[in-house]
Amino acid sequence: MKTSVILGALFGAILPDLSLYVMAGVALFVLNISPHRVFNELYFSESWQTVFAIDNSFVVWFALLTLAIWTKRSWAVALCGAALLHLLFDLPLHHDDGRPHFWPFTDWVFESPFSYWDVRHGAHWIAPIEAGLATLACIALWIKRSPIWLGCACLVLLGMELWVVRQWLFFFTDST
């Protein structure tokens, strides 16, 4: 498989959440804003939600996928397809912190009974499953003898995933 397609898929899988990690990272580690304020106020602010609406929109990603197919850019098809797959898995795993996935047509947000991070809504079993699937995907890339750079990138991303799961389950959740 072409490197550009692999990179497209890798970046597409990350892009819908990249804004969250950048904005939260800057707020937490550069501006020294407390996690409570970042995740209880800023996360739900109009400005942050506007960014999330755009980068988590099925409408936007489907339009981009259509353009990628029309222009026959295989790397862009992989990028948009991976982003849409991310959104499909994301949609059922946000309880009260979901995104308006059908922006700009509507600001409606699906409130799932499940959460990938909140133990009050199943994260105690969802987060380990998610981490396990990420680990299996990383192992599959190694077994397939993917390029070393891809395996290393996968290991870095897996480490980040496991660190974030640890944060969700032990620091940002009220287990009562």
PDB file of C-alpha atoms in Angstrom:
ATOM      1  CA  MET A   1       0.000   0.000   0.000  1.00  0.00           C
ATOM      2  CA  LYS A   2       1.241   3.473  -0.828  1.00  0.00           C
ATOM      3  CA  THR A   3       2.723   5.523   1.997  1.00  0.00           C
ATOM      4  CA  SER A   4       0.466   8.470   1.161  1.00  0.00           C
ATOM      5  CA  VAL A   5      -2.639   6.315   1.648  1.00  0.00           C
ATOM      6  CA  ILE A   6      -1.351   4.971   4.971  1.00  0.00           C
ATOM      7  CA  LEU A   7      -0.561   8.501   6.161  1.00  0.00           C
ATOM      8  CA  GLY A   8      -3.955   9.698   4.969  1.00  0.00           C
ATOM      9  CA  ALA A   9      -5.729   7.012   6.970  1.00  0.00           C
ATOM     10  CA  LEU A  10      -3.573   7.662  10.029  1.00  0.00           C
ATOM     11  CA  PHE A  11      -4.207  11.413  10.001  1.00  0.00           C
ATOM     12  CA  GLY A  12      -7.882  10.950   9.165  1.00  0.00           C
ATOM     13  CA  ALA A  13      -8.339   8.757  12.209  1.00  0.00           C
ATOM     14  CA  ILE A  14      -6.855  11.487  14.413  1.00  0.00           C
ATOM     15  CA  LEU A  15      -8.217  14.679  12.844  1.00  0.00           C
ATOM     16  CA  PRO A  16     -11.722  14.694  14.365  1.00  0.00           C
ATOM     17  CA  ASP A  17     -10.201  14.850  17.873  1.00  0.00           C
ATOM     18  CA  LEU A  18      -7.067  16.845  17.109  1.00  0.00           C
ATOM     19  CA  SER A  19      -8.686  20.179  17.967  1.00  0.00           C
ATOM     20  CA  LEU A  20      -9.713  18.852  21.383  1.00  0.00           C
ATOM     21  CA  TYR A  21      -6.206  17.659  22.178  1.00  0.00           C
ATOM     22  CA  VAL A  22      -4.604  20.882  20.957  1.00  0.00           C
ATOM     23  CA  MET A  23      -7.051  23.202  22.740  1.00  0.00           C
ATOM     24  CA  ALA A  24      -7.113  21.187  25.961  1.00  0.00           C
ATOM     25  CA  GLY A  25      -3.329  20.721  25.871  1.00  0.00           C
ATOM     26  CA  VAL A  26      -2.700  24.443  25.466  1.00  0.00           C
ATOM     27  CA  ALA A  27      -5.253  25.294  28.147  1.00  0.00           C
ATOM     28  CA  LEU A  28      -3.886  22.714  30.615  1.00  0.00           C
ATOM     29  CA  PHE A  29      -0.137  22.830  30.034  1.00  0.00           C
ATOM     30  CA  VAL A  30       0.576  26.256  28.542  1.00  0.00           C
ATOM     31  CA  LEU A  31      -2.073  28.449  30.151  1.00  0.00           C
ATOM     32  CA  ASN A  32      -2.173  26.381  33.389  1.00  0.00           C
ATOM     33  CA  ILE A  33      -5.964  26.324  33.479  1.00  0.00           C
ATOM     34  CA  SER A  34      -7.358  23.706  35.868  1.00  0.00           C
ATOM     35  CA  PRO A  35      -8.715  20.453  34.384  1.00  0.00           C
ATOM     36  CA  HIS A  36     -12.045  21.189  36.075  1.00  0.00           C
ATOM     37  CA  ARG A  37     -12.395  24.481  34.177  1.00  0.00           C
ATOM     38  CA  VAL A  38     -11.113  23.032  30.896  1.00  0.00           C
ATOM     39  CA  PHE A  39     -13.476  20.050  30.862  1.00  0.00           C
ATOM     40  CA  ASN A  40     -16.482  21.565  32.618  1.00  0.00           C
ATOM     41  CA  GLU A  41     -16.485  25.095  31.193  1.00  0.00           C
ATOM     42  CA  LEU A  42     -14.220  25.598  28.182  1.00  0.00           C
ATOM     43  CA  TYR A  43     -15.143  22.260  26.597  1.00  0.00           C
ATOM     44  CA  PHE A  44     -18.812  23.303  26.585  1.00  0.00           C
ATOM     45  CA  SER A  45     -18.174  26.919  25.572  1.00  0.00           C
ATOM     46  CA  GLU A  46     -19.655  28.185  22.316  1.00  0.00           C
ATOM     47  CA  SER A  47     -16.234  28.727  20.744  1.00  0.00           C
ATOM     48  CA  TRP A  48     -14.950  25.223  21.510  1.00  0.00           C
ATOM     49  CA  GLN A  49     -18.241  23.614  20.506  1.00  0.00           C
ATOM     50  CA  THR A  50     -18.121  25.473  17.171  1.00  0.00           C
ATOM     51  CA  VAL A  51     -14.720  23.963  16.406  1.00  0.00           C
ATOM     52  CA  PHE A  52     -15.943  20.498  17.460  1.00  0.00           C
ATOM     53  CA  ALA A  53     -19.060  20.880  15.291  1.00  0.00           C
ATOM     54  CA  ILE A  54     -16.918  21.446  12.210  1.00  0.00           C
ATOM     55  CA  ASP A  55     -14.304  18.745  12.714  1.00  0.00           C
ATOM     56  CA  ASN A  56     -16.850  16.160  13.915  1.00  0.00           C
ATOM     57  CA  SER A  57     -19.449  16.733  11.205  1.00  0.00           C
ATOM     58  CA  PHE A  58     -20.519  13.760   9.107  1.00  0.00           C
ATOM     59  CA  VAL A  59     -21.724  16.336   6.566  1.00  0.00           C
ATOM     60  CA  VAL A  60     -18.322  18.018   6.278  1.00  0.00           C
ATOM     61  CA  TRP A  61     -16.374  14.755   6.109  1.00  0.00           C
ATOM     62  CA  PHE A  62     -18.811  13.194   3.611  1.00  0.00           C
ATOM     63  CA  ALA A  63     -18.529  16.293   1.398  1.00  0.00           C
ATOM     64  CA  LEU A  64     -14.732  16.055   1.595  1.00  0.00           C
ATOM     65  CA  LEU A  65     -14.873  12.319   0.825  1.00  0.00           C
ATOM     66  CA  THR A  66     -17.042  13.023  -2.217  1.00  0.00           C
ATOM     67  CA  LEU A  67     -14.517  15.608  -3.413  1.00  0.00           C
ATOM     68  CA  ALA A  68     -11.643  13.166  -2.790  1.00  0.00           C
ATOM     69  CA  ILE A  69     -13.364  10.442  -4.802  1.00  0.00           C
ATOM     70  CA  TRP A  70     -14.224  12.881  -7.595  1.00  0.00           C
ATOM     71  CA  THR A  71     -10.617  14.100  -7.816  1.00  0.00           C
ATOM     72  CA  LYS A  72      -9.295  10.529  -7.517  1.00  0.00           C
ATOM     73  CA  ARG A  73      -6.942  11.345  -4.641  1.00  0.00           C
ATOM     74  CA  SER A  74      -6.450   8.012  -2.888  1.00  0.00           C
ATOM     75  CA  TRP A  75      -4.700   9.575   0.130  1.00  0.00           C
ATOM     76  CA  ALA A  76      -7.650  11.960   0.605  1.00  0.00           C
ATOM     77  CA  VAL A  77     -10.156   9.110   0.270  1.00  0.00           C
ATOM     78  CA  ALA A  78      -8.260   7.255   3.021  1.00  0.00           C
ATOM     79  CA  LEU A  79      -8.116  10.388   5.188  1.00  0.00           C
ATOM     80  CA  CYS A  80     -11.836  11.169   4.867  1.00  0.00           C
ATOM     81  CA  GLY A  81     -12.846   7.530   5.164  1.00  0.00           C
ATOM     82  CA  ALA A  82     -10.833   7.144   8.374  1.00  0.00           C
ATOM     83  CA  ALA A  83     -12.350  10.353   9.774  1.00  0.00           C
ATOM     84  CA  LEU A  84     -15.862   9.089   8.999  1.00  0.00           C
ATOM     85  CA  LEU A  85     -15.037   5.740  10.627  1.00  0.00           C
ATOM     86  CA  HIS A  86     -13.811   7.652  13.685  1.00  0.00           C
ATOM     87  CA  LEU A  87     -17.132   9.518  13.836  1.00  0.00           C
ATOM     88  CA  LEU A  88     -19.133   6.292  13.482  1.00  0.00           C
ATOM     89  CA  PHE A  89     -17.363   4.832  16.512  1.00  0.00           C
ATOM     90  CA  ASP A  90     -17.499   8.162  18.365  1.00  0.00           C
ATOM     91  CA  LEU A  91     -21.237   8.754  18.026  1.00  0.00           C
ATOM     92  CA  PRO A  92     -22.428   5.972  20.370  1.00  0.00           C
ATOM     93  CA  LEU A  93     -19.787   6.667  23.030  1.00  0.00           C
ATOM     94  CA  HIS A  94     -20.617  10.192  24.220  1.00  0.00           C
ATOM     95  CA  HIS A  95     -23.184  10.509  26.971  1.00  0.00           C
ATOM     96  CA  ASP A  96     -23.400  14.198  27.852  1.00  0.00           C
ATOM     97  CA  ASP A  97     -20.374  15.497  25.967  1.00  0.00           C
ATOM     98  CA  GLY A  98     -21.280  14.622  22.398  1.00  0.00           C
ATOM     99  CA  ARG A  99     -20.757  16.730  19.331  1.00  0.00           C
ATOM    100  CA  PRO A 100     -23.262  18.067  16.775  1.00  0.00           C
ATOM    101  CA  HIS A 101     -22.352  15.406  14.199  1.00  0.00           C
ATOM    102  CA  PHE A 102     -24.796  16.729  11.603  1.00  0.00           C
ATOM    103  CA  TRP A 103     -23.630  20.352  11.590  1.00  0.00           C
ATOM    104  CA  PRO A 104     -24.321  22.645   9.661  1.00  0.00           C
ATOM    105  CA  PHE A 105     -27.815  21.227   9.148  1.00  0.00           C
ATOM    106  CA  THR A 106     -28.550  20.920  12.847  1.00  0.00           C
ATOM    107  CA  ASP A 107     -26.957  21.517  16.237  1.00  0.00           C
ATOM    108  CA  TRP A 108     -28.682  18.408  17.621  1.00  0.00           C
ATOM    109  CA  VAL A 109     -26.401  16.196  19.704  1.00  0.00           C
ATOM    110  CA  PHE A 110     -27.049  12.497  20.245  1.00  0.00           C
ATOM    111  CA  GLU A 111     -26.874  11.650  23.954  1.00  0.00           C
ATOM    112  CA  SER A 112     -25.784   8.046  24.148  1.00  0.00           C
ATOM    113  CA  PRO A 113     -26.410   5.936  27.227  1.00  0.00           C
ATOM    114  CA  PHE A 114     -22.703   5.014  27.006  1.00  0.00           C
ATOM    115  CA  SER A 115     -19.469   6.923  27.498  1.00  0.00           C
ATOM    116  CA  TYR A 116     -15.894   6.058  26.607  1.00  0.00           C
ATOM    117  CA  TRP A 117     -14.561   8.032  29.603  1.00  0.00           C
ATOM    118  CA  ASP A 118     -17.295   8.391  32.236  1.00  0.00           C
ATOM    119  CA  VAL A 119     -17.547   5.358  34.533  1.00  0.00           C
ATOM    120  CA  ARG A 120     -21.124   6.340  35.411  1.00  0.00           C
ATOM    121  CA  HIS A 121     -21.992   5.387  31.827  1.00  0.00           C
ATOM    122  CA  GLY A 122     -19.904   2.282  31.205  1.00  0.00           C
ATOM    123  CA  ALA A 123     -16.354   3.554  30.749  1.00  0.00           C
ATOM    124  CA  HIS A 124     -15.073   0.999  33.259  1.00  0.00           C
ATOM    125  CA  TRP A 125     -15.676  -1.644  30.578  1.00  0.00           C
ATOM    126  CA  ILE A 126     -15.717   0.479  27.369  1.00  0.00           C
ATOM    127  CA  ALA A 127     -12.314   2.140  27.896  1.00  0.00           C
ATOM    128  CA  PRO A 128     -10.451  -1.170  28.378  1.00  0.00           C
ATOM    129  CA  ILE A 129     -12.163  -2.606  25.280  1.00  0.00           C
ATOM    130  CA  GLU A 130     -11.172   0.479  23.288  1.00  0.00           C
ATOM    131  CA  ALA A 131      -7.588   0.238  24.565  1.00  0.00           C
ATOM    132  CA  GLY A 132      -7.548  -3.483  23.771  1.00  0.00           C
ATOM    133  CA  LEU A 133      -8.755  -2.886  20.215  1.00  0.00           C
ATOM    134  CA  ALA A 134      -6.113  -0.192  19.730  1.00  0.00           C
ATOM    135  CA  THR A 135      -3.480  -2.624  21.014  1.00  0.00           C
ATOM    136  CA  LEU A 136      -4.682  -5.368  18.652  1.00  0.00           C
ATOM    137  CA  ALA A 137      -4.588  -2.940  15.704  1.00  0.00           C
ATOM    138  CA  CYS A 138      -1.029  -1.995  16.592  1.00  0.00           C
ATOM    139  CA  ILE A 139      -0.020  -5.667  16.874  1.00  0.00           C
ATOM    140  CA  ALA A 140      -1.677  -6.383  13.505  1.00  0.00           C
ATOM    141  CA  LEU A 141       0.446  -3.672  11.875  1.00  0.00           C
ATOM    142  CA  TRP A 142       3.603  -5.230  13.330  1.00  0.00           C
ATOM    143  CA  ILE A 143       2.591  -8.744  12.238  1.00  0.00           C
ATOM    144  CA  LYS A 144       1.823  -7.460   8.743  1.00  0.00           C
ATOM    145  CA  ARG A 145       5.389  -6.169   8.632  1.00  0.00           C
ATOM    146  CA  SER A 146       4.353  -2.628   7.968  1.00  0.00           C
ATOM    147  CA  PRO A 147       7.111  -0.062   7.477  1.00  0.00           C
ATOM    148  CA  ILE A 148       9.071   0.551  10.684  1.00  0.00           C
ATOM    149  CA  TRP A 149       8.011   4.208  10.767  1.00  0.00           C
ATOM    150  CA  LEU A 150       4.351   3.132  10.786  1.00  0.00           C
ATOM    151  CA  GLY A 151       4.932   0.661  13.585  1.00  0.00           C
ATOM    152  CA  CYS A 152       6.735   3.298  15.621  1.00  0.00           C
ATOM    153  CA  ALA A 153       4.015   5.870  14.956  1.00  0.00           C
ATOM    154  CA  CYS A 154       1.452   3.283  15.986  1.00  0.00           C
ATOM    155  CA  LEU A 155       3.322   2.569  19.220  1.00  0.00           C
ATOM    156  CA  VAL A 156       3.505   6.284  20.035  1.00  0.00           C
ATOM    157  CA  LEU A 157      -0.215   6.695  19.358  1.00  0.00           C
ATOM    158  CA  LEU A 158      -0.995   3.574  21.399  1.00  0.00           C
ATOM    159  CA  GLY A 159       1.032   4.957  24.303  1.00  0.00           C
ATOM    160  CA  MET A 160      -0.905   8.211  24.054  1.00  0.00           C
ATOM    161  CA  GLU A 161      -4.212   6.295  23.938  1.00  0.00           C
ATOM    162  CA  LEU A 162      -3.328   4.279  27.024  1.00  0.00           C
ATOM    163  CA  TRP A 163      -2.208   7.424  28.874  1.00  0.00           C
ATOM    164  CA  VAL A 164      -5.464   9.199  27.990  1.00  0.00           C
ATOM    165  CA  VAL A 165      -7.551   6.181  29.071  1.00  0.00           C
ATOM    166  CA  ARG A 166      -5.685   6.267  32.391  1.00  0.00           C
ATOM    167  CA  GLN A 167      -6.487   9.974  32.751  1.00  0.00           C
ATOM    168  CA  TRP A 168     -10.193   9.438  31.994  1.00  0.00           C
ATOM    169  CA  LEU A 169     -10.615   6.577  34.413  1.00  0.00           C
ATOM    170  CA  PHE A 170      -8.506   7.831  37.304  1.00  0.00           C
ATOM    171  CA  PHE A 171      -8.401  11.620  37.224  1.00  0.00           C
ATOM    172  CA  PHE A 172     -11.344  13.078  35.303  1.00  0.00           C
ATOM    173  CA  THR A 173     -14.173  10.852  36.519  1.00  0.00           C
ATOM    174  CA  ASP A 174     -16.364  10.869  39.546  1.00  0.00           C
ATOM    175  CA  SER A 175     -16.743   7.199  40.407  1.00  0.00           C
ATOM    176  CA  THR A 176     -19.663   7.695  42.783  1.00  0.00           C
TER     177      THR A 176
END
